[in-house]
């Protein structure tokens, strides 16, 4: 579904991604793990065209998307849940959700909202609350629900478990699986390597802007390098 080849990208004169090649097959969960500063967020931002790529190719469902602006990428179905959730704190939960549908012109937005709330029951009782009053875990759910309002085909998740208590983390990871079971392909970036690999069909390890290892989630869970550097074994 997504074929990224030899991708270079960065900020100003600094090159961060140094020839990244990553494939995400349709219907799967692909995880990308790596330490702080490895370039994970830069990668997702480059896919969303929020950071400009320098060279390489990005194909989505067979079509080159390197030159498309961010809103058209969302319209094609590549939707990101950014690191740190980024909601509009003064707007209500409901208003934040509807903003997720800003690229849509169809009339099924409120029906979709109703349907989504089945998946996120916590949000249902809080529709009229300002988003800023939600807990960290609730905000993560709102961020995910907002992204789903755009009807993604490929969902990009940047550190969805960051800063959450173990119980909430559990809820978030089980939601990711449910979202995938609805037919949405997932590219997940995580520092919680164990969980990300356990959930993934395929996974990559990124180090200093390059892919160090790749394999199935299972393979990487049993790799010596991963165990040593990312699982603390
Ligand atoms: N806007 C920016 N301008 C300049 N440098 C940046 C910018 N954003 C990130 N960087 C640098 O790019 C490198 C990669 O950062 P990035 O945020 O992609 O890493 P990451 O893997 O997501 O890390 P983390 O796990 O901490 O989220 C870092 O050295 C960072 O300092
Ligand atoms: Mg990051």
Coordinates of N, CA and C and ligand atoms in Angstrom, one line a residue:
X1 N 0.8 -1.2 0.0 CA 0.0 0.0 0.0 C 0.9 1.3 0.0
X2 N 1.9 1.3 0.9 CA 2.8 2.4 1.0 C 4.2 1.9 0.7
X3 N 4.8 2.4 -0.3 CA 6.2 2.0 -0.7 C 7.1 3.2 -0.6
X4 N 8.0 3.2 0.4 CA 8.9 4.4 0.6 C 10.3 3.8 0.2
X5 N 10.9 4.6 -0.7 CA 12.2 4.1 -1.1 C 13.3 5.2 -1.1
X6 N 14.4 4.9 -0.4 CA 15.6 5.7 -0.3 C 15.2 7.2 0.0
X7 N 14.4 7.3 1.0 CA 13.9 8.6 1.4 C 14.9 9.4 2.2
X8 N 15.2 10.7 1.7 CA 16.0 11.6 2.4 C 15.2 12.8 2.8
X9 N 15.4 13.3 4.1 CA 14.7 14.4 4.5 C 15.4 15.0 5.8
X10 N 15.0 16.3 6.1 CA 15.7 16.9 7.2 C 15.2 18.3 7.4
X11 N 16.0 19.0 8.2 CA 15.6 20.4 8.5 C 16.8 21.3 8.2
X12 N 16.6 22.4 7.4 CA 17.7 23.3 7.1 C 18.8 22.5 6.4
X13 N 20.0 22.6 7.0 CA 21.2 21.9 6.4 C 21.3 20.5 7.0
X14 N 20.5 20.2 8.0 CA 20.8 18.9 8.7 C 19.9 17.8 8.0
X15 N 20.6 16.8 7.6 CA 19.9 15.6 7.0 C 19.6 14.7 8.2
X16 N 18.3 14.3 8.3 CA 17.9 13.4 9.4 C 17.6 12.0 8.8
X17 N 16.8 11.9 7.8 CA 16.5 10.6 7.2 C 17.5 10.4 6.1
X18 N 18.3 9.3 6.2 CA 19.4 9.1 5.2 C 19.2 7.9 4.4
X19 N 18.1 7.9 3.6 CA 17.9 6.8 2.7 C 17.0 5.7 3.3
X20 N 15.8 6.1 3.7 CA 14.9 5.1 4.4 C 14.1 4.4 3.4
X21 N 14.0 3.1 3.5 CA 13.2 2.2 2.7 C 12.2 1.4 3.6
X22 N 10.9 1.7 3.4 CA 9.9 1.1 4.3 C 8.7 0.7 3.4
X23 N 8.2 -0.5 3.6 CA 7.0 -0.9 3.0 C 5.9 -1.2 4.0
X24 N 4.7 -0.8 3.7 CA 3.5 -1.1 4.5 C 2.5 -1.8 3.6
X25 N 2.3 -3.1 3.8 CA 1.3 -3.8 3.0 C -0.1 -3.5 3.5
X26 N -1.1 -3.5 2.6 CA -2.5 -3.1 2.9 C -3.0 -4.1 4.0
X27 N -3.7 -3.5 4.9 CA -4.4 -4.3 5.9 C -3.6 -4.7 7.1
X28 N -2.3 -4.4 7.1 CA -1.4 -4.8 8.2 C -1.1 -3.7 9.2
X29 N -0.5 -4.2 10.3 CA 0.1 -3.2 11.2 C 1.6 -3.3 11.1
X30 N 2.2 -2.2 10.8 CA 3.7 -2.1 10.7 C 4.2 -1.1 11.8
X31 N 5.2 -1.6 12.6 CA 5.7 -0.8 13.6 C 7.1 -0.3 13.3
X32 N 7.4 0.9 13.7 CA 8.7 1.4 13.6 C 9.2 1.8 15.0
X33 N 10.3 1.1 15.4 CA 10.8 1.5 16.7 C 12.2 2.1 16.6
X34 N 12.6 2.9 17.6 CA 13.9 3.5 17.6 C 14.0 4.5 18.8
X35 N 15.2 4.8 19.1 CA 15.4 5.7 20.3 C 15.1 7.1 20.0
X36 N 15.2 8.0 21.0 CA 14.9 9.4 20.9 C 15.8 10.0 19.9
X37 N 15.2 10.8 19.0 CA 16.0 11.5 18.0 C 16.4 10.6 16.8
X38 N 15.9 9.4 16.7 CA 16.3 8.5 15.6 C 15.7 9.0 14.2
X39 N 14.6 9.7 14.3 CA 14.0 10.2 13.1 C 12.6 9.7 12.8
X40 N 12.0 9.1 13.9 CA 10.7 8.5 13.7 C 9.6 9.6 13.3
X41 N 9.6 10.6 14.1 CA 8.6 11.7 13.9 C 8.9 12.4 12.6
X42 N 10.1 12.6 12.3 CA 10.5 13.2 11.0 C 10.0 12.3 9.8
X43 N 10.0 11.0 10.0 CA 9.6 10.1 8.9 C 8.0 10.3 8.7
X44 N 7.3 10.3 9.8 CA 5.8 10.5 9.7 C 5.5 11.9 9.1
X45 N 6.2 12.9 9.6 CA 6.0 14.2 9.1 C 6.3 14.4 7.6
X46 N 7.3 13.6 7.2 CA 7.7 13.7 5.8 C 6.6 13.0 4.9
X47 N 6.1 11.9 5.5 CA 5.0 11.2 4.7 C 3.8 12.1 4.6
X48 N 3.5 12.9 5.6 CA 2.3 13.8 5.6 C 2.6 15.1 4.8
X49 N 3.9 15.2 4.3 CA 4.3 16.4 3.6 C 4.4 17.6 4.5
X50 N 4.5 17.4 5.8 CA 4.7 18.5 6.7 C 6.1 18.9 6.9
X51 N 7.0 17.9 6.6 CA 8.4 18.2 6.4 C 8.7 17.8 5.0
X52 N 9.4 18.7 4.3 CA 9.7 18.5 2.9 C 10.7 17.5 2.6
X53 N 10.4 16.5 1.8 CA 11.4 15.5 1.5 C 12.5 16.0 0.5
X54 N 13.7 15.5 0.5 CA 14.7 16.0 -0.4 C 14.9 15.1 -1.6
X55 N 14.9 13.8 -1.4 CA 15.0 12.8 -2.5 C 14.4 11.5 -2.1
X56 N 14.2 10.6 -3.1 CA 13.6 9.3 -2.8 C 12.2 9.3 -3.4
X57 N 11.5 8.2 -3.2 CA 10.2 8.0 -3.7 C 9.2 7.6 -2.6
X58 N 8.0 8.1 -2.7 CA 6.9 7.6 -1.9 C 5.7 7.3 -2.8
X59 N 5.3 6.0 -2.8 CA 4.2 5.6 -3.6 C 3.1 5.1 -2.6
X60 N 1.8 5.6 -2.9 CA 0.7 5.1 -2.1 C -0.3 4.5 -3.1
X61 N -0.6 3.3 -2.8 CA -1.5 2.5 -3.7 C -1.1 2.7 -5.2
X62 N 0.2 2.6 -5.4 CA 0.7 2.6 -6.8 C 0.9 4.0 -7.4
X63 N 0.6 5.0 -6.6 CA 0.7 6.4 -7.2 C 1.7 7.2 -6.4
X64 N 2.5 8.0 -7.2 CA 3.6 8.8 -6.6 C 2.9 9.9 -5.8
X65 N 3.3 10.2 -4.6 CA 2.7 11.2 -3.8 C 3.7 12.3 -3.3
X66 N 4.9 12.2 -3.9 CA 6.0 13.1 -3.3 C 5.6 14.5 -3.5
X67 N 4.9 14.9 -4.5 CA 4.7 16.3 -4.8 C 3.3 16.8 -4.2
X68 N 2.6 16.0 -3.6 CA 1.3 16.4 -3.1 C 1.4 17.2 -1.8
X69 N 0.5 18.2 -1.6 CA 0.5 19.0 -0.4 C -0.2 18.2 0.7
X70 N 0.0 18.6 2.0 CA -0.6 17.9 3.1 C -2.1 17.6 3.0
X71 N -2.9 18.6 2.6 CA -4.3 18.3 2.6 C -4.7 17.2 1.6
X72 N -4.0 17.2 0.4 CA -4.4 16.2 -0.6 C -3.9 14.8 -0.1
X73 N -2.9 14.8 0.7 CA -2.4 13.5 1.2 C -3.5 12.9 2.2
X74 N -4.0 13.8 3.0 CA -5.1 13.4 3.9 C -6.3 12.9 3.1
X75 N -6.6 13.7 2.0 CA -7.8 13.3 1.2 C -7.6 11.9 0.5
X76 N -6.3 11.6 0.2 CA -6.0 10.2 -0.3 C -6.2 9.1 0.7
X77 N -6.2 9.5 2.0 CA -6.4 8.6 3.1 C -5.3 8.3 4.0
X78 N -4.2 9.1 3.9 CA -3.1 9.0 4.8 C -3.3 10.0 5.9
X79 N -3.6 9.6 7.1 CA -4.0 10.5 8.2 C -3.1 10.2 9.4
X80 N -2.6 11.3 10.0 CA -1.6 11.2 11.1 C -2.3 11.6 12.5
X81 N -1.9 10.8 13.5 CA -2.2 11.2 14.9 C -0.8 11.7 15.4
X82 N -0.7 13.0 15.6 CA 0.7 13.4 15.9 C 1.1 13.1 17.3
X83 N 2.4 13.1 17.5 CA 3.0 13.0 18.9 C 2.5 14.1 19.8
X84 N 2.0 13.7 21.0 CA 1.6 14.8 21.9 C 0.1 15.2 21.6
X85 N -0.6 14.4 20.8 CA -2.0 14.5 20.6 C -2.5 15.8 19.8
X86 N -2.0 17.0 20.3 CA -2.3 18.2 19.6 C -3.8 18.5 19.4
X87 N -4.6 18.7 20.4 CA -5.9 19.1 20.2 C -6.2 20.5 20.4
X88 N -7.4 21.0 20.1 CA -7.7 22.4 20.4 C -8.4 22.3 21.7
X89 N -7.6 22.8 22.7 CA -8.0 22.6 24.1 C -9.3 23.3 24.5
X90 N -9.5 24.4 23.9 CA -10.7 25.2 24.3 C -12.0 24.8 23.5
X91 N -11.8 24.0 22.4 CA -13.0 23.5 21.7 C -13.5 22.3 22.4
X92 N -14.7 22.0 22.2 CA -15.3 20.8 22.9 C -14.8 19.5 22.1
X93 N -15.0 18.4 22.8 CA -14.7 17.1 22.2 C -15.3 16.9 20.9
X94 N -16.6 17.3 20.9 CA -17.4 17.2 19.6 C -16.8 18.0 18.5
X95 N -16.5 19.3 18.9 CA -15.9 20.2 17.8 C -14.6 19.7 17.3
X96 N -13.8 19.1 18.2 CA -12.5 18.5 17.8 C -12.7 17.4 16.8
X97 N -13.7 16.5 17.2 CA -14.0 15.4 16.3 C -14.4 15.9 14.9
X98 N -15.3 16.9 14.9 CA -15.7 17.3 13.6 C -14.6 18.0 12.7
X99 N -13.6 18.6 13.4 CA -12.5 19.1 12.7 C -11.7 18.0 12.0
X100 N -11.8 16.8 12.5 CA -11.1 15.7 11.8 C -11.7 15.4 10.5
X101 N -12.9 15.9 10.2 CA -13.5 15.6 9.0 C -13.4 16.8 8.0
X102 N -12.4 17.7 8.3 CA -12.4 19.0 7.5 C -12.2 18.8 6.0
X103 N -11.6 17.6 5.6 CA -11.3 17.4 4.2 C -12.5 16.8 3.5
X104 N -13.5 16.4 4.3 CA -14.6 15.7 3.7 C -15.7 16.6 3.2
X105 N -16.4 16.2 2.2 CA -17.6 17.0 1.7 C -18.9 16.2 1.8
X106 N -18.8 15.0 2.2 CA -20.0 14.1 2.2 C -20.9 14.5 3.4
X107 N -22.0 13.8 3.4 CA -23.0 14.1 4.5 C -23.1 13.1 5.6
X108 N -22.1 12.3 5.6 CA -22.2 11.2 6.6 C -21.4 11.5 7.9
X109 N -21.0 12.7 8.0 CA -20.1 13.1 9.1 C -20.7 12.8 10.5
X110 N -21.9 13.2 10.7 CA -22.5 13.0 12.0 C -22.8 11.5 12.3
X111 N -23.1 10.8 11.2 CA -23.3 9.3 11.3 C -22.0 8.7 11.7
X112 N -20.9 9.1 11.0 CA -19.6 8.5 11.4 C -19.3 8.8 12.8
X113 N -19.6 10.0 13.3 CA -19.3 10.4 14.7 C -20.0 9.4 15.6
X114 N -21.3 9.2 15.3 CA -22.0 8.3 16.2 C -21.4 6.9 16.2
X115 N -21.0 6.4 15.0 CA -20.5 5.1 14.9 C -19.1 5.0 15.7
X116 N -18.3 6.0 15.5 CA -17.0 6.1 16.2 C -17.1 6.0 17.7
X117 N -18.2 6.7 18.2 CA -18.3 6.7 19.7 C -18.6 5.4 20.3
X118 N -19.0 4.4 19.4 CA -19.1 3.0 19.9 C -17.7 2.5 20.3
X119 N -16.7 2.9 19.5 CA -15.4 2.4 19.7 C -14.7 3.2 20.9
X120 N -15.2 4.4 21.1 CA -14.6 5.3 22.2 C -15.6 5.7 23.1
X121 N -16.2 4.8 23.9 CA -17.3 5.1 24.8 C -17.0 6.3 25.8
X122 N -15.7 6.3 26.2 CA -15.3 7.4 27.1 C -15.6 8.8 26.6
X123 N -15.5 8.9 25.3 CA -15.7 10.3 24.7 C -17.2 10.6 24.7
X124 N -18.1 9.6 24.7 CA -19.5 9.8 24.5 C -20.1 10.7 25.6
X125 N -19.6 10.5 26.8 CA -20.2 11.3 27.9 C -19.5 12.7 28.0
X126 N -18.5 12.9 27.2 CA -17.8 14.1 27.3 C -17.8 15.0 26.1
X127 N -18.8 14.8 25.2 CA -18.9 15.5 24.0 C -18.9 17.0 24.1
X128 N -19.5 17.5 25.2 CA -19.6 18.9 25.4 C -18.5 19.5 26.2
X129 N -17.6 18.7 26.7 CA -16.5 19.2 27.5 C -15.4 19.8 26.6
X130 N -14.7 20.8 27.2 CA -13.5 21.3 26.5 C -12.5 20.2 26.4
X131 N -11.8 20.0 25.3 CA -10.9 18.9 25.2 C -9.7 19.0 26.2
X132 N -9.4 20.3 26.6 CA -8.3 20.5 27.5 C -8.6 19.9 28.9
X133 N -9.9 19.6 29.2 CA -10.2 19.0 30.5 C -10.1 17.5 30.5
X134 N -9.8 16.9 29.4 CA -9.7 15.4 29.4 C -8.3 15.0 30.0
X135 N -8.3 13.8 30.5 CA -7.0 13.2 30.9 C -6.1 12.9 29.7
X136 N -4.9 12.5 30.0 CA -4.0 12.2 28.9 C -4.5 11.1 28.0
X137 N -5.0 10.0 28.7 CA -5.5 8.9 28.0 C -6.7 9.2 27.1
X138 N -7.6 10.0 27.7 CA -8.8 10.4 27.0 C -8.4 11.3 25.8
X139 N -7.4 12.1 26.0 CA -6.9 13.0 24.9 C -6.4 12.1 23.7
X140 N -5.7 11.0 24.1 CA -5.1 10.2 23.1 C -6.3 9.5 22.3
X141 N -7.3 9.2 23.0 CA -8.5 8.6 22.3 C -9.1 9.6 21.4
X142 N -9.3 10.8 21.9 CA -9.8 11.9 21.1 C -9.0 12.1 19.8
X143 N -7.7 12.1 20.0 CA -6.8 12.3 18.9 C -7.0 11.2 17.8
X144 N -7.1 9.9 18.3 CA -7.3 8.8 17.4 C -8.7 8.9 16.7
X145 N -9.7 9.2 17.5 CA -11.0 9.3 17.0 C -11.1 10.5 15.9
X146 N -10.5 11.6 16.2 CA -10.4 12.7 15.3 C -9.8 12.3 14.0
X147 N -8.7 11.5 14.0 CA -8.1 11.1 12.8 C -9.0 10.1 12.0
X148 N -9.8 9.3 12.8 CA -10.7 8.4 12.1 C -11.8 9.1 11.4
X149 N -12.2 10.3 11.9 CA -13.2 11.1 11.2 C -12.8 11.5 9.8
X150 N -11.5 11.4 9.5 CA -11.1 11.7 8.1 C -11.2 10.5 7.2
X151 N -11.7 9.4 7.7 CA -11.8 8.1 7.0 C -10.5 7.7 6.4
X152 N -9.5 7.5 7.2 CA -8.2 7.1 6.7 C -8.2 5.7 6.1
X153 N -7.3 5.5 5.2 CA -7.0 4.1 4.7 C -5.7 3.6 5.3
X154 N -4.8 4.6 5.6 CA -3.6 4.3 6.3 C -3.5 5.3 7.5
X155 N -3.4 4.8 8.7 CA -3.4 5.6 9.9 C -1.9 5.7 10.4
X156 N -1.4 6.9 10.5 CA 0.0 7.0 11.1 C -0.1 7.4 12.5
X157 N 0.4 6.6 13.4 CA 0.3 6.9 14.9 C 1.7 7.2 15.4
X158 N 1.9 8.4 16.0 CA 3.2 8.7 16.5 C 3.1 8.7 18.1
X159 N 3.7 7.6 18.6 CA 3.8 7.4 20.1 C 2.5 7.5 20.8
X160 N 1.5 6.7 20.4 CA 0.2 6.9 21.1 C 0.3 6.5 22.6
X161 N 1.2 5.8 23.0 CA 1.2 5.3 24.4 C 2.1 6.3 25.3
X162 N 2.7 7.3 24.7 CA 3.6 8.1 25.5 C 2.9 8.8 26.7
X163 N 3.5 8.6 27.9 CA 3.0 9.3 29.1 C 1.7 8.7 29.7
X164 N 1.3 7.5 29.2 CA 0.0 7.0 29.7 C 0.3 5.9 30.8
X165 N -0.6 5.8 31.7 CA -0.5 4.8 32.8 C -0.7 3.4 32.1
X166 N -0.1 2.4 32.7 CA -0.2 1.0 32.1 C -1.6 0.6 31.7
X167 N -2.6 0.9 32.5 CA -3.9 0.5 32.1 C -4.4 1.2 30.9
X168 N -4.2 2.5 30.8 CA -4.6 3.3 29.7 C -3.8 2.8 28.4
X169 N -2.6 2.5 28.6 CA -1.7 2.0 27.5 C -2.4 0.8 26.9
X170 N -2.8 -0.1 27.8 CA -3.5 -1.3 27.4 C -4.7 -1.0 26.5
X171 N -5.5 -0.1 26.9 CA -6.7 0.3 26.2 C -6.3 0.8 24.8
X172 N -5.3 1.7 24.8 CA -4.9 2.3 23.5 C -4.4 1.2 22.5
X173 N -3.6 0.3 23.0 CA -3.1 -0.8 22.1 C -4.2 -1.7 21.6
X174 N -5.2 -1.9 22.5 CA -6.3 -2.8 22.0 C -7.1 -2.0 21.0
X175 N -7.2 -0.7 21.2 CA -8.0 0.1 20.2 C -7.3 0.0 18.8
X176 N -6.0 0.1 18.9 CA -5.2 0.1 17.6 C -5.5 -1.2 16.8
X177 N -5.6 -2.3 17.6 CA -5.9 -3.6 17.0 C -7.4 -3.6 16.4
X178 N -8.3 -3.0 17.2 CA -9.7 -2.9 16.7 C -9.8 -2.1 15.4
X179 N -9.1 -1.0 15.4 CA -9.1 -0.1 14.2 C -8.5 -0.8 13.0
X180 N -7.5 -1.6 13.2 CA -6.9 -2.4 12.1 C -7.9 -3.5 11.7
X181 N -8.6 -4.0 12.6 CA -9.6 -5.1 12.2 C -10.8 -4.5 11.4
X182 N -11.0 -3.2 11.5 CA -12.0 -2.5 10.7 C -11.5 -2.3 9.2
X183 N -10.2 -2.7 9.0 CA -9.7 -2.7 7.6 C -8.8 -1.5 7.4
X184 N -8.4 -0.8 8.5 CA -7.5 0.4 8.3 C -6.1 -0.1 8.5
X185 N -5.2 0.2 7.6 CA -3.8 -0.2 7.7 C -3.1 0.8 8.7
X186 N -2.2 0.3 9.5 CA -1.6 1.1 10.5 C -0.1 1.1 10.4
X187 N 0.5 2.3 10.5 CA 1.9 2.5 10.6 C 2.1 3.1 12.0
X188 N 2.7 2.4 12.9 CA 2.8 2.8 14.3 C 4.3 3.1 14.7
X189 N 4.5 4.2 15.2 CA 5.8 4.6 15.8 C 5.8 4.6 17.3
X190 N 6.7 3.9 17.9 CA 6.6 3.7 19.3 C 8.0 3.6 20.0
X191 N 8.1 4.1 21.2 CA 9.3 3.8 22.0 C 9.1 2.6 22.9
X192 N 7.8 2.3 23.1 CA 7.4 1.1 23.8 C 7.6 -0.1 22.9
X193 N 8.9 -0.6 22.8 CA 9.2 -1.5 21.7 C 8.5 -2.8 21.9
X194 N 8.4 -3.3 23.1 CA 7.8 -4.6 23.3 C 6.4 -4.7 22.8
X195 N 5.6 -3.7 23.2 CA 4.2 -3.7 22.8 C 4.1 -3.5 21.3
X196 N 4.9 -2.6 20.8 CA 4.8 -2.2 19.3 C 5.1 -3.5 18.5
X197 N 6.1 -4.2 18.9 CA 6.5 -5.4 18.1 C 5.5 -6.6 18.3
X198 N 4.9 -6.7 19.5 CA 4.0 -7.7 19.8 C 2.7 -7.5 18.9
X199 N 2.4 -6.3 18.7 CA 1.2 -5.9 17.9 C 1.4 -6.0 16.4
X200 N 2.7 -5.9 15.9 CA 3.0 -5.7 14.5 C 3.0 -6.9 13.7
X201 N 2.5 -6.8 12.4 CA 2.8 -7.9 11.5 C 4.2 -7.8 11.0
X202 N 4.6 -6.6 10.7 CA 6.0 -6.3 10.2 C 6.6 -5.1 11.0
X203 N 7.9 -5.1 11.2 CA 8.5 -4.0 12.0 C 9.9 -3.6 11.5
X204 N 10.2 -2.4 11.8 CA 11.5 -1.9 11.4 C 12.2 -1.2 12.6
X205 N 13.5 -1.3 12.7 CA 14.2 -0.6 13.7 C 15.0 0.6 13.0
X206 N 14.8 1.8 13.4 CA 15.4 2.9 12.8 C 16.5 3.5 13.8
X207 N 17.7 3.7 13.3 CA 18.8 4.3 14.0 C 19.4 5.4 13.2
X208 N 19.5 6.5 13.8 CA 20.2 7.7 13.1 C 19.7 7.8 11.6
X209 N 18.4 7.8 11.5 CA 17.8 8.0 10.1 C 18.0 6.9 9.1
X210 N 18.4 5.7 9.6 CA 18.6 4.6 8.7 C 17.9 3.4 9.3
X211 N 17.5 2.5 8.4 CA 16.9 1.2 8.9 C 18.0 0.3 9.3
X212 N 18.0 -0.1 10.5 CA 19.0 -1.0 11.0 C 18.6 -2.5 10.9
X213 N 17.3 -2.7 11.1 CA 16.8 -4.1 11.1 C 15.3 -4.1 10.6
X214 N 14.9 -5.2 10.0 CA 13.5 -5.4 9.6 C 13.1 -6.8 9.7
X215 N 11.8 -7.1 9.9 CA 11.4 -8.4 9.9 C 9.9 -8.5 10.4
X216 N 9.4 -9.7 10.7 CA 8.1 -9.7 11.3 C 8.2 -9.2 12.7
X217 N 7.1 -8.9 13.3 CA 7.2 -8.4 14.7 C 7.8 -9.5 15.6
X218 N 7.4 -10.8 15.3 CA 8.0 -11.9 16.1 C 9.5 -12.1 15.9
X219 N 9.9 -11.9 14.7 CA 11.4 -12.0 14.4 C 12.1 -11.0 15.2
X220 N 11.6 -9.8 15.2 CA 12.4 -8.7 15.9 C 12.3 -8.9 17.4
X221 N 11.2 -9.4 17.9 CA 11.1 -9.6 19.3 C 12.2 -10.6 19.8
X222 N 12.6 -11.5 18.9 CA 13.6 -12.5 19.3 C 15.0 -12.2 18.8
X223 N 15.1 -11.0 18.2 CA 16.5 -10.6 17.7 C 17.3 -10.1 18.9
X224 N 18.6 -10.6 18.8 CA 19.5 -10.2 19.9 C 19.7 -8.7 20.0
X225 N 19.9 -8.0 18.8 CA 20.1 -6.6 18.8 C 18.9 -5.9 19.5
X226 N 17.7 -6.3 19.1 CA 16.5 -5.7 19.7 C 16.4 -5.9 21.2
X227 N 16.7 -7.2 21.6 CA 16.6 -7.5 23.0 C 17.6 -6.7 23.8
X228 N 18.8 -6.5 23.3 CA 19.8 -5.8 24.0 C 19.5 -4.3 24.0
X229 N 19.2 -3.7 22.8 CA 19.1 -2.2 22.8 C 17.8 -1.7 23.1
X230 N 16.7 -2.5 22.8 CA 15.4 -1.9 22.9 C 14.5 -2.5 24.0
X231 N 14.8 -3.7 24.4 CA 13.9 -4.4 25.3 C 14.6 -4.5 26.7
X232 N 15.8 -4.0 26.8 CA 16.5 -4.0 28.1 C 16.8 -5.3 28.7
X233 N 17.0 -6.3 27.8 CA 17.3 -7.7 28.3 C 18.8 -8.0 28.3
Ligands
LIG1 N1 11.9 21.2 13.5 C1 13.1 20.8 13.6 N2 14.2 21.5 13.3 C2 15.5 21.0 13.4 N3 15.8 19.8 13.9 C3 14.7 19.0 14.2 C4 13.4 19.4 14.1 N4 12.6 18.4 14.6 C5 13.4 17.4 14.9 N5 14.7 17.8 14.7 C6 15.9 16.9 15.0 O1 15.8 15.8 14.1 C7 16.2 14.6 14.8 C8 15.2 13.5 14.7 O2 14.0 14.0 15.5 P1 12.7 13.2 15.5 O3 11.7 14.0 16.2 O4 12.3 12.8 14.1 O5 13.1 11.9 16.4 P2 12.1 10.8 17.0 O6 12.7 9.5 16.6 O7 10.7 11.0 16.7 O8 12.4 11.0 18.6 P3 11.5 10.9 19.9 O9 11.5 9.4 20.2 O10 12.2 11.7 20.9 O11 10.1 11.4 19.5 C9 16.6 15.0 16.2 O12 18.0 15.2 16.2 C10 15.9 16.4 16.4 O13 16.6 17.2 17.2
LIG2 MG1 9.1 11.5 17.9

